[in-house]
PDB file of N, CA and C in Angstrom:
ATOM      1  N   UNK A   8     -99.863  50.292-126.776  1.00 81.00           N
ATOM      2  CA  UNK A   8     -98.530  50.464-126.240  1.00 81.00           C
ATOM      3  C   UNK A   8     -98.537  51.431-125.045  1.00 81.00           C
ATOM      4  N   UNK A   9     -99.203  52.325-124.854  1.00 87.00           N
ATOM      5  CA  UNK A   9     -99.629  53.758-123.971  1.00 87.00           C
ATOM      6  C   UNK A   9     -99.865  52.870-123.091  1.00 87.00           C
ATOM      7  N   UNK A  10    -101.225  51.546-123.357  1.00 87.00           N
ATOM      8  CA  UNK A  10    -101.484  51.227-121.779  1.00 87.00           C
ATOM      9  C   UNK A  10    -100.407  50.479-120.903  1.00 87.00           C
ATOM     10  N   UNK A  11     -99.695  49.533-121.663  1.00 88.00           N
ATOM     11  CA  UNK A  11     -98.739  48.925-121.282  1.00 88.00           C
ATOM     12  C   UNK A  11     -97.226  49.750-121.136  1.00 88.00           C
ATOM     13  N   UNK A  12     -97.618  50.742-120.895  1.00 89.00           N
ATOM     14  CA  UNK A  12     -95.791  51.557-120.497  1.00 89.00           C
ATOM     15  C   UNK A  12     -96.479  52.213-118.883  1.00 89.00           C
ATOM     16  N   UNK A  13     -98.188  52.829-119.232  1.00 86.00           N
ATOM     17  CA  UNK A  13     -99.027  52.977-117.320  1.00 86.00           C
ATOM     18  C   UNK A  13     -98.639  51.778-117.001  1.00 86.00           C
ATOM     19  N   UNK A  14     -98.993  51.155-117.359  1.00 85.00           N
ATOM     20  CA  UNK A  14     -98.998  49.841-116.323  1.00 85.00           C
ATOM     21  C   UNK A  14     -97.570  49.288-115.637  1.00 85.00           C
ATOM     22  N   UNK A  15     -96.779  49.141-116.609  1.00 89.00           N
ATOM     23  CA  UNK A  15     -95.631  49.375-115.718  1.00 89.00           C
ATOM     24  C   UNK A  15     -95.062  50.294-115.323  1.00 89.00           C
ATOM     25  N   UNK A  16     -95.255  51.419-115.517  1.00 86.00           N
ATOM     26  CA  UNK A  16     -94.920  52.534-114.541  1.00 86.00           C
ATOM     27  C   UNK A  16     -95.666  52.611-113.105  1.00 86.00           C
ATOM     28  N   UNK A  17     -97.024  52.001-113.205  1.00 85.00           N
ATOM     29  CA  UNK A  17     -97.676  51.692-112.180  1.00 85.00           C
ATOM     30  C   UNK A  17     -96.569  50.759-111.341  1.00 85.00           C
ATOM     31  N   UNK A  18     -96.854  49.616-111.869  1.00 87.00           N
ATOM     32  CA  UNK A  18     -95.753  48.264-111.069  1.00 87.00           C
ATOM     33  C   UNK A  18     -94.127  48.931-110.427  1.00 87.00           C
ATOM     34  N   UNK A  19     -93.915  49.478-111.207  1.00 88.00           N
ATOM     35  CA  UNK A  19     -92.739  50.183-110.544  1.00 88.00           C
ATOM     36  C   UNK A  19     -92.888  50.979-109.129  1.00 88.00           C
ATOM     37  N   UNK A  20     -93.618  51.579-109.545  1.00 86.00           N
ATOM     38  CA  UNK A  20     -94.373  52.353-108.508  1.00 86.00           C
ATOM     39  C   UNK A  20     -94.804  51.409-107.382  1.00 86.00           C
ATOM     40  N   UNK A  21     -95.038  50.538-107.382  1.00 86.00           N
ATOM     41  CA  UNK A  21     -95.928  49.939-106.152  1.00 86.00           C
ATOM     42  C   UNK A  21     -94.358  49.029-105.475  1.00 86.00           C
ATOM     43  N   UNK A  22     -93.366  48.676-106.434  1.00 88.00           N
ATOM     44  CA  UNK A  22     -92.497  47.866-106.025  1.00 88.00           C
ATOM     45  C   UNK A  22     -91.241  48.628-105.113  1.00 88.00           C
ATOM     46  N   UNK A  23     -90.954  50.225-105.597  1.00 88.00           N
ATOM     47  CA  UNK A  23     -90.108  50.878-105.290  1.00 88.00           C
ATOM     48  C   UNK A  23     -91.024  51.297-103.964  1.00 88.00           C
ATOM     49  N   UNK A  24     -92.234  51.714-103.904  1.00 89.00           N
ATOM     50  CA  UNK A  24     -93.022  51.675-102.631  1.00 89.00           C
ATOM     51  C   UNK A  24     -93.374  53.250-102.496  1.00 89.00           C
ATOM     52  N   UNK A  25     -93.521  54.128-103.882  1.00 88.00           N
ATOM     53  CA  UNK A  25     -93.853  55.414-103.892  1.00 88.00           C
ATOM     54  C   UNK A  25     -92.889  56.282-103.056  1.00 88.00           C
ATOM     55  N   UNK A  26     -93.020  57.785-102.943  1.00 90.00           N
ATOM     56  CA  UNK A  26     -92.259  58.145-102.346  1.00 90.00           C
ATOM     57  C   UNK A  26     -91.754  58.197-101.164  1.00 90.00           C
ATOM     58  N   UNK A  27     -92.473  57.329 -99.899  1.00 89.00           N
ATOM     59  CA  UNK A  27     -92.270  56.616 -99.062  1.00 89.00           C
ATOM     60  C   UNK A  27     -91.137  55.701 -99.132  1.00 89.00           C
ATOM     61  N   UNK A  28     -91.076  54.671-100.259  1.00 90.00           N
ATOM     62  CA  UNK A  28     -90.156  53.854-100.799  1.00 90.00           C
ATOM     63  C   UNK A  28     -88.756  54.648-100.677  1.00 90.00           C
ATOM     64  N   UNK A  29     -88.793  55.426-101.536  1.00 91.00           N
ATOM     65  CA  UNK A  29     -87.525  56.594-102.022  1.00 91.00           C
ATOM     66  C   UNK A  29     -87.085  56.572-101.033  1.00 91.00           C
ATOM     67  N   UNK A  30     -88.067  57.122 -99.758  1.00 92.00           N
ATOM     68  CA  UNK A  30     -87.153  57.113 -98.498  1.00 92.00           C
ATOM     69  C   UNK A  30     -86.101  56.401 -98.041  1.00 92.00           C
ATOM     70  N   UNK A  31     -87.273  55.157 -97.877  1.00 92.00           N
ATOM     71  CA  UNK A  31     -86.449  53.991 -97.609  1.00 92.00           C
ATOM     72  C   UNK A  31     -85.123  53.514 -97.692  1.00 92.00           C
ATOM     73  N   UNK A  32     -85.302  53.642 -99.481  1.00 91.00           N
ATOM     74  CA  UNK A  32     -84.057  53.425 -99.930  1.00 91.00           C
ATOM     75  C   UNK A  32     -82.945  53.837 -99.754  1.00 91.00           C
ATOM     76  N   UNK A  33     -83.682  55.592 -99.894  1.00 93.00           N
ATOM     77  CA  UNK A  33     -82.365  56.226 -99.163  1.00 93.00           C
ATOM     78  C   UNK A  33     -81.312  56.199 -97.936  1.00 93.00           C
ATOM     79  N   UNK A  34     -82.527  55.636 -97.347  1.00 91.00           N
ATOM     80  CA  UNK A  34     -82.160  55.584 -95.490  1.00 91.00           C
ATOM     81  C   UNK A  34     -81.027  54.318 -95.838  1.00 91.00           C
ATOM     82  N   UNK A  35     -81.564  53.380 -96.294  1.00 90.00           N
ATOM     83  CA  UNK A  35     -80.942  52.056 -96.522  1.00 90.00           C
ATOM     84  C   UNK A  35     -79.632  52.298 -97.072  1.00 90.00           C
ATOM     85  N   UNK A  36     -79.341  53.121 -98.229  1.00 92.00           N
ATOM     86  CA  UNK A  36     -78.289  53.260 -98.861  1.00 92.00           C
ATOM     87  C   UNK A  36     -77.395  54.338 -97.822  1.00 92.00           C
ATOM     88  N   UNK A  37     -77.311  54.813 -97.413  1.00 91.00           N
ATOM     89  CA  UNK A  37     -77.031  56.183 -96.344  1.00 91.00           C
ATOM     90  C   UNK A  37     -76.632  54.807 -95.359  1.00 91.00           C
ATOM     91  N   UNK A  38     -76.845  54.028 -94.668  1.00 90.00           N
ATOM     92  CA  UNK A  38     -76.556  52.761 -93.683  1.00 90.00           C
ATOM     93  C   UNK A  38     -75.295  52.188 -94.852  1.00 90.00           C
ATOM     94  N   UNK A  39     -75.687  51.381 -95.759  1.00 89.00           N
ATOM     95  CA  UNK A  39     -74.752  50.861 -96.455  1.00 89.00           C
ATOM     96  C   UNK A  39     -73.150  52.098 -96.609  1.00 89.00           C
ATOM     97  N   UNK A  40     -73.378  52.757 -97.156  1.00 92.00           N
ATOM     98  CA  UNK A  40     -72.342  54.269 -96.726  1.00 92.00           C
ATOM     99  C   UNK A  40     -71.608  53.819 -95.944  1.00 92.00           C
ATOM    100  N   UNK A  41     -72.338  54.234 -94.502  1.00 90.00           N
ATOM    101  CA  UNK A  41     -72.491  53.965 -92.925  1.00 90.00           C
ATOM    102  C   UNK A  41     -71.090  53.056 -92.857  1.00 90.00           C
ATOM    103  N   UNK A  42     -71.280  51.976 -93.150  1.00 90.00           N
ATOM    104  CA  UNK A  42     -70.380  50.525 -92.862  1.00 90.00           C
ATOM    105  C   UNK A  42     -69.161  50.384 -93.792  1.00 90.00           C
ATOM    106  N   UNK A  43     -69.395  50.733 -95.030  1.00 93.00           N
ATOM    107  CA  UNK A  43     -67.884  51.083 -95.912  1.00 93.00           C
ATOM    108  C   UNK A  43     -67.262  51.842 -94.818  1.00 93.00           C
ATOM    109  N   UNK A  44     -67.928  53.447 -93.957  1.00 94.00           N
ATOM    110  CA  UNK A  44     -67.042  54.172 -93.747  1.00 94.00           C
ATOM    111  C   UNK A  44     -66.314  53.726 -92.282  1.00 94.00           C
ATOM    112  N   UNK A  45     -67.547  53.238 -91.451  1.00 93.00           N
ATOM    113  CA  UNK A  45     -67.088  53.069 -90.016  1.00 93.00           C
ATOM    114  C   UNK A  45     -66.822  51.664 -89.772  1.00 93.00           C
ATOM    115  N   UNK A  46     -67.013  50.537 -90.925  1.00 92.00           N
ATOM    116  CA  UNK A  46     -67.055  49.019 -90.473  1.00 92.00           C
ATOM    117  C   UNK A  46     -68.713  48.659 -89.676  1.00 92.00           C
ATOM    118  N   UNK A  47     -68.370  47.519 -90.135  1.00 87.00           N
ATOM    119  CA  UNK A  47     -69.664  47.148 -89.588  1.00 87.00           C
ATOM    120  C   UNK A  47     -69.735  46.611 -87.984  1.00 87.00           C
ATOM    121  N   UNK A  48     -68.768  46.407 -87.653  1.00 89.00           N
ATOM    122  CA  UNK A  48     -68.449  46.417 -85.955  1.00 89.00           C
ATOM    123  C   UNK A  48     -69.259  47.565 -85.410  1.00 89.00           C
ATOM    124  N   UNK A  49     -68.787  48.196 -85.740  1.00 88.00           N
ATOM    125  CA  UNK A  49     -69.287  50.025 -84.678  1.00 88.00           C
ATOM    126  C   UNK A  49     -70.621  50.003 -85.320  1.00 88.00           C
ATOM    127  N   UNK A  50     -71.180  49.909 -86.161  1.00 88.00           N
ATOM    128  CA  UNK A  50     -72.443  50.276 -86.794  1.00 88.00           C
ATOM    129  C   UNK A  50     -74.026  49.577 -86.315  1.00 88.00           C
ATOM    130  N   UNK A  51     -73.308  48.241 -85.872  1.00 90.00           N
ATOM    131  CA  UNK A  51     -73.824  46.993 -86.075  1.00 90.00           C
ATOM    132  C   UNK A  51     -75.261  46.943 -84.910  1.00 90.00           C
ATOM    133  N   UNK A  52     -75.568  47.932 -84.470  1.00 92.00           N
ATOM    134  CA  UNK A  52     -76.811  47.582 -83.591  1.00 92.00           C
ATOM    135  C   UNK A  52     -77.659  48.933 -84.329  1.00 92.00           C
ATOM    136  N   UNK A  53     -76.791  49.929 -84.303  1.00 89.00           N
ATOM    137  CA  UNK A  53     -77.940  51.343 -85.054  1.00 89.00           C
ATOM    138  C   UNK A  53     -78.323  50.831 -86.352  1.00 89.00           C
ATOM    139  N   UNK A  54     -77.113  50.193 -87.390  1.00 90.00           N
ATOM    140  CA  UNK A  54     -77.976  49.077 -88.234  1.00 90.00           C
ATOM    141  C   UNK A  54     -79.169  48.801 -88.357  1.00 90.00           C
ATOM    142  N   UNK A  55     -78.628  47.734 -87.693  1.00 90.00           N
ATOM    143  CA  UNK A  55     -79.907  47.015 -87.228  1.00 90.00           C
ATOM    144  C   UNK A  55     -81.758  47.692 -87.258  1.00 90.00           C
ATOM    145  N   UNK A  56     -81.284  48.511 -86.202  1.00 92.00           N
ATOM    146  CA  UNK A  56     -82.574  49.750 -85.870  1.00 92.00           C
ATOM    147  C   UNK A  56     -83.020  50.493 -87.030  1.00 92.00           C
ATOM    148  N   UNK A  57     -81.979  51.038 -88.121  1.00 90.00           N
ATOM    149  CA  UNK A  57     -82.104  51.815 -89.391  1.00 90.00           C
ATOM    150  C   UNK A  57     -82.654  50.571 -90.324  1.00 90.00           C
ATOM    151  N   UNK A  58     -81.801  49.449 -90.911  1.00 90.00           N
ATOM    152  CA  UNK A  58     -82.853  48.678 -91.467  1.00 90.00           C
ATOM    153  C   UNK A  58     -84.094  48.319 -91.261  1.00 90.00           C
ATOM    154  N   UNK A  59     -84.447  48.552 -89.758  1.00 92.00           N
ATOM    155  CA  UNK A  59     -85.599  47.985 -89.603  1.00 92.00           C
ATOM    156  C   UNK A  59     -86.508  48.670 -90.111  1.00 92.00           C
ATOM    157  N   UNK A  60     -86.510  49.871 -89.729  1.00 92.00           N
ATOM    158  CA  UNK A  60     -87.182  51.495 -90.164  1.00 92.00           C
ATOM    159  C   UNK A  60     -87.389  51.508 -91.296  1.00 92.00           C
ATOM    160  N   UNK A  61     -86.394  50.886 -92.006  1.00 93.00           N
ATOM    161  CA  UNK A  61     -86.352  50.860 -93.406  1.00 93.00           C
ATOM    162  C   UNK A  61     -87.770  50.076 -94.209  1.00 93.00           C
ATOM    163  N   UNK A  62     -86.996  49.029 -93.362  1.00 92.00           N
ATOM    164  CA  UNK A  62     -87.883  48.321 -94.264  1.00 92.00           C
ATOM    165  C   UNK A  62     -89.128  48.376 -93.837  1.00 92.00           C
ATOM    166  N   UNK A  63     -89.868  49.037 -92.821  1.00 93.00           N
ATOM    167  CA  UNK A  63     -91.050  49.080 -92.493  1.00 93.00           C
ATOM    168  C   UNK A  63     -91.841  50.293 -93.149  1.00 93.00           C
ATOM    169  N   UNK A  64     -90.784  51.667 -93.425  1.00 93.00           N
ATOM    170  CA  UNK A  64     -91.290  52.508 -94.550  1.00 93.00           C
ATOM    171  C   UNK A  64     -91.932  52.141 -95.888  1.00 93.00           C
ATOM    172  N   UNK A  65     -90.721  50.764 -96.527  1.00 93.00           N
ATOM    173  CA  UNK A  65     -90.573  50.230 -97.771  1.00 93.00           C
ATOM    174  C   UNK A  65     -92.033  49.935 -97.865  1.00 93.00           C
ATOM    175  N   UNK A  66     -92.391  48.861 -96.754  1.00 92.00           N
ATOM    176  CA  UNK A  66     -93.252  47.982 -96.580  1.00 92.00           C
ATOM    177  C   UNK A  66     -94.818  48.782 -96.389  1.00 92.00           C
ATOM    178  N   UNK A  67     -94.766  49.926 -96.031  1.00 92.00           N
ATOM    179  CA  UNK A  67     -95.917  50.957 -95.814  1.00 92.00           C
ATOM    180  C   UNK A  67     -96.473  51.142 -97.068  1.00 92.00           C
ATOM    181  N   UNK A  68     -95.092  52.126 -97.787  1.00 91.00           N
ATOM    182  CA  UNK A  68     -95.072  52.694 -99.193  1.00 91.00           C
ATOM    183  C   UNK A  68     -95.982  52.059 -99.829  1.00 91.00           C
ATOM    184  N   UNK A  69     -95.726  50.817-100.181  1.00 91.00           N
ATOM    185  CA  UNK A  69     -95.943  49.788-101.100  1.00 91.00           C
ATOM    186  C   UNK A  69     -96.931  49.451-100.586  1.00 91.00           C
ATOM    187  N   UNK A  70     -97.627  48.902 -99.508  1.00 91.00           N
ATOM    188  CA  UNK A  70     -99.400  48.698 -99.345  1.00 91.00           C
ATOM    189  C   UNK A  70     -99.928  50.449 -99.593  1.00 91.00           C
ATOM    190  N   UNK A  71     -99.208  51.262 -99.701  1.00 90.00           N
ATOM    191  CA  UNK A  71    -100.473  52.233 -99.888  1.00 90.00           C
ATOM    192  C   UNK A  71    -100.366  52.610-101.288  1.00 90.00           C
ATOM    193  N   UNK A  72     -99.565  52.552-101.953  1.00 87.00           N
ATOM    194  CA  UNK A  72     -99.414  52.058-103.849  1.00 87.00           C
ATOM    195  C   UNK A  72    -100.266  51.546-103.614  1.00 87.00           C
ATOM    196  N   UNK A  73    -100.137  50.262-103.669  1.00 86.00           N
ATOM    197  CA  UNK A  73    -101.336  49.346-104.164  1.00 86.00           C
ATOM    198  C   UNK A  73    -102.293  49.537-104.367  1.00 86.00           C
ATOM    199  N   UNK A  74    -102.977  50.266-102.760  1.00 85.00           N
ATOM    200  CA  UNK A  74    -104.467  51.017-102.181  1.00 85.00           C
ATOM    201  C   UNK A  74    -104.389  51.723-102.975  1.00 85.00           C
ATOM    202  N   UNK A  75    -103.351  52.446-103.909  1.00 79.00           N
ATOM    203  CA  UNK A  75    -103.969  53.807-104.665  1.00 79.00           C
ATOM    204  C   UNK A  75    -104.242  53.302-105.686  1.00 79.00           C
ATOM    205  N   UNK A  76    -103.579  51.989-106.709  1.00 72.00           N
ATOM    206  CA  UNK A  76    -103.816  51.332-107.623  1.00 72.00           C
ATOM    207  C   UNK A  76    -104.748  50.666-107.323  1.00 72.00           C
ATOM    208  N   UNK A  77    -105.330  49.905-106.389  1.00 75.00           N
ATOM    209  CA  UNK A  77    -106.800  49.042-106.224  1.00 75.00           C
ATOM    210  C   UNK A  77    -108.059  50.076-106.763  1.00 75.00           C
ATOM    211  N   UNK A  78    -107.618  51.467-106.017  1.00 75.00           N
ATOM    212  CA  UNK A  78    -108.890  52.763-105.770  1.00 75.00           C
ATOM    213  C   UNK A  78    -108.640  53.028-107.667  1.00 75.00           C
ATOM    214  N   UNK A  79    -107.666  53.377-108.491  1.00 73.00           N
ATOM    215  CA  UNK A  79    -107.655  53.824-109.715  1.00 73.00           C
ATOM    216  C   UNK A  79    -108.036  52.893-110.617  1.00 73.00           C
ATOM    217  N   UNK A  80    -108.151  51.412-110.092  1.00 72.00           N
ATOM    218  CA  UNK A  80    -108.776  50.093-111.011  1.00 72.00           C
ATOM    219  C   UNK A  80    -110.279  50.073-110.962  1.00 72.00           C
ATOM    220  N   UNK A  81    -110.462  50.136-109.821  1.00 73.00           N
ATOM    221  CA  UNK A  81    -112.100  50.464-109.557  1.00 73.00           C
ATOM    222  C   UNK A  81    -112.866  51.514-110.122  1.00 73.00           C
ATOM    223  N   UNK A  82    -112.105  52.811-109.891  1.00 60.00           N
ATOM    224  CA  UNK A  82    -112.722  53.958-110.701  1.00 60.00           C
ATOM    225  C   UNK A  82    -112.430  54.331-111.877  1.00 60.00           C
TER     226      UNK A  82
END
């Protein structure tokens, strides 16, 4: 049962994208904010630019999870 609660705590970990991820999310949710408060008219190009960021953090996070889970499978 021990190994199977690591292991998905691992998977979590690699999906949320480590604390890199966190970022992300945050940034992402902080944008969503963003558009409740100002509409998405006015928002709609810094958007843009902030999701992108986003998701390229997300997308970092999560290949270097992995790399840390590939390196902890091996050793």
């Amino acid at each position: 049962m021990q190994k199977l609660q690591q292991k998905l705590v691992r998977w979590i970990r690699i999906a949320i994208g480590g604390p890199l991820g966190l970022l992300a999310w945050s940034v992402s949710g902080a944008s969503a904010v963003a558009i409740v408060i100002w509409g998405l008219k006015t928002v709609a190009i810094p958007l843009l630019m902030i999701k992108t960021a986003s998701w390229g953090m997300w997308g970092l996070g999560v290949l270097k999870e992995s790399k840390t889970r590939r390196l902890l499978k091996r050793g």
